[in-house]
């Protein structure tokens, strides 16, 4: 159950909020299936069957946002409404006006909603109170925002912040490509994207393609900067670092997969994977932040100390 896309947020380290407190806070917002006339329903669900809303292992916490959404395409509503409008025109001798059509579409949507297909999706969130991380397994910030919005509603005054680092990820990744050298513990892989910062927004993308240092430098000299870069950390995990500090396409390599292979029981396998994931990803995230100059607020604190 390795997370594949990491949207990163900071908590105070250590975060003095127990699993029991979190469980109690999430309980009023627990997941229940959507009713027949509901288009969307979200709530906190159990990460493990027969468990609680907070799964805990080695002080690491795992929570799960469940979402049920009804599929009711506008094309279907319009098609049925059009047929109904034709019947009305035949019966009354004239076509319904704009307001009547709007009301008709709303009635059709209400009629079709109970018969619409339901799609269930899960968004996993890992909370590391020891190192001060909240990590949402989501490909987009918008999906992560759904988790954060409901979490802040449940946990009063939760001290959650966006991740900020001292140096621009785009500038630092561009430097690595210019020097053809990654920071200690990392290697550059074969996927990257270089994008112009001017009005043209011209971009060059390499996908599973060896990076020719001279060719890359020419693109950089022409005004492009790196906004996505594939890296491998400590020969254990490959991923893509983005300009927005998202870590995407996370893949554990063989050295980690081999540690899981001897575990057969489903519950043991789940906990083994969770322990491995949290242990390794906490180190990876820490090294990424360090490679980008550290936390932005640490830079401010250092400057304050020097001024004093």
Tab-separated table of N, CA, C and O in Angstrom, residues 9-11 15 22 25-26 29 44 63 134 144-161:
chain	number	residue	atom	x	y	z
A	9	UNK	N	2.282	18.381	3.793
A	9	UNK	CA	1.918	19.453	4.714
A	9	UNK	C	2.710	19.270	6.004
A	9	UNK	O	3.106	18.159	6.353
A	10	UNK	N	2.908	20.365	6.724
A	10	UNK	CA	3.704	20.320	7.956
A	10	UNK	C	2.840	20.433	9.196
A	10	UNK	O	1.830	21.144	9.218
A	11	UNK	N	3.268	19.721	10.230
A	11	UNK	CA	2.718	19.813	11.571
A	11	UNK	C	3.858	20.129	12.532
A	11	UNK	O	5.021	19.875	12.202
A	15	UNK	N	3.986	16.395	17.210
A	15	UNK	CA	2.602	16.875	17.304
A	15	UNK	C	1.923	16.134	18.444
A	15	UNK	O	1.724	14.923	18.382
A	22	UNK	N	-7.620	11.957	17.978
A	22	UNK	CA	-7.947	12.057	16.558
A	22	UNK	C	-9.172	11.205	16.231
A	22	UNK	O	-10.055	11.636	15.479
A	25	UNK	N	-12.226	12.991	17.280
A	25	UNK	CA	-12.502	14.156	16.439
A	25	UNK	C	-13.107	13.751	15.095
A	25	UNK	O	-13.977	14.451	14.548
A	26	UNK	N	-12.656	12.612	14.553
A	26	UNK	CA	-13.139	12.169	13.241
A	26	UNK	C	-14.511	11.499	13.309
A	26	UNK	O	-15.248	11.505	12.318
A	29	UNK	N	-17.757	12.741	11.808
A	29	UNK	CA	-17.721	12.906	10.353
A	29	UNK	C	-17.407	11.581	9.657
A	29	UNK	O	-16.843	11.555	8.568
A	44	UNK	N	-15.018	9.934	6.986
A	44	UNK	CA	-13.862	9.132	7.409
A	44	UNK	C	-14.274	7.679	7.572
A	44	UNK	O	-15.261	7.365	8.242
A	63	UNK	N	-5.231	7.418	8.176
A	63	UNK	CA	-6.667	7.662	8.114
A	63	UNK	C	-7.122	7.583	6.660
A	63	UNK	O	-6.306	7.651	5.743
A	134	UNK	N	2.134	15.630	7.487
A	134	UNK	CA	0.848	15.090	7.066
A	134	UNK	C	0.945	14.921	5.564
A	134	UNK	O	1.219	15.886	4.842
A	144	UNK	N	-6.303	16.621	-2.629
A	144	UNK	CA	-5.784	16.738	-1.270
A	144	UNK	C	-6.587	17.758	-0.474
A	144	UNK	O	-6.809	17.587	0.728
A	145	UNK	N	-7.052	18.810	-1.136
A	145	UNK	CA	-7.842	19.844	-0.454
A	145	UNK	C	-9.129	19.280	0.129
A	145	UNK	O	-9.621	19.763	1.155
A	146	UNK	N	-9.702	18.259	-0.521
A	146	UNK	CA	-10.909	17.629	0.012
A	146	UNK	C	-10.627	17.011	1.379
A	146	UNK	O	-11.436	17.112	2.303
A	147	UNK	N	-9.464	16.367	1.506
A	147	UNK	CA	-9.062	15.769	2.770
A	147	UNK	C	-8.811	16.851	3.815
A	147	UNK	O	-9.303	16.783	4.944
A	148	UNK	N	-8.028	17.860	3.433
A	148	UNK	CA	-7.652	18.909	4.378
A	148	UNK	C	-8.877	19.664	4.873
A	148	UNK	O	-8.998	19.974	6.074
A	149	UNK	N	-9.810	19.947	3.984
A	149	UNK	CA	-11.015	20.694	4.361
A	149	UNK	C	-11.806	19.957	5.437
A	149	UNK	O	-12.216	20.551	6.449
A	150	UNK	N	-12.024	18.658	5.234
A	150	UNK	CA	-12.800	17.895	6.208
A	150	UNK	C	-12.006	17.648	7.487
A	150	UNK	O	-12.566	17.605	8.589
A	151	UNK	N	-10.680	17.516	7.358
A	151	UNK	CA	-9.840	17.299	8.532
A	151	UNK	C	-9.830	18.540	9.432
A	151	UNK	O	-9.922	18.438	10.662
A	152	UNK	N	-9.718	19.711	8.826
A	152	UNK	CA	-9.727	20.958	9.606
A	152	UNK	C	-11.100	21.201	10.232
A	152	UNK	O	-11.201	21.852	11.277
A	153	UNK	N	-12.136	20.682	9.597
A	153	UNK	CA	-13.476	20.790	10.171
A	153	UNK	C	-13.611	19.898	11.398
A	153	UNK	O	-14.288	20.249	12.376
A	154	UNK	N	-12.942	18.737	11.351
A	154	UNK	CA	-13.034	17.773	12.444
A	154	UNK	C	-12.118	18.132	13.614
A	154	UNK	O	-12.509	18.014	14.783
A	155	UNK	N	-10.889	18.556	13.306
A	155	UNK	CA	-9.892	18.834	14.353
A	155	UNK	C	-9.798	20.349	14.552
A	155	UNK	O	-9.260	21.060	13.701
A	156	UNK	N	-10.307	20.813	15.647
A	156	UNK	CA	-10.341	22.250	15.919
A	156	UNK	C	-8.929	22.807	16.073
A	156	UNK	O	-8.115	22.267	16.808
A	157	UNK	N	-8.656	23.874	15.346
A	157	UNK	CA	-7.371	24.578	15.420
A	157	UNK	C	-6.175	23.658	15.133
A	157	UNK	O	-5.135	23.739	15.797
A	158	UNK	N	-6.322	22.813	14.163
A	158	UNK	CA	-5.209	21.937	13.788
A	158	UNK	C	-4.079	22.782	13.194
A	158	UNK	O	-4.287	23.528	12.242
A	159	UNK	N	-2.862	22.684	13.738
A	159	UNK	CA	-1.754	23.553	13.315
A	159	UNK	C	-1.083	23.069	12.030
A	159	UNK	O	0.101	22.724	12.002
A	160	UNK	N	-1.845	23.073	10.957
A	160	UNK	CA	-1.373	22.536	9.687
A	160	UNK	C	-0.902	23.662	8.782
A	160	UNK	O	-1.557	24.695	8.676
A	161	UNK	N	0.245	23.459	8.122
A	161	UNK	CA	0.797	24.473	7.226
A	161	UNK	C	1.256	23.840	5.917
A	161	UNK	O	1.586	22.652	5.874
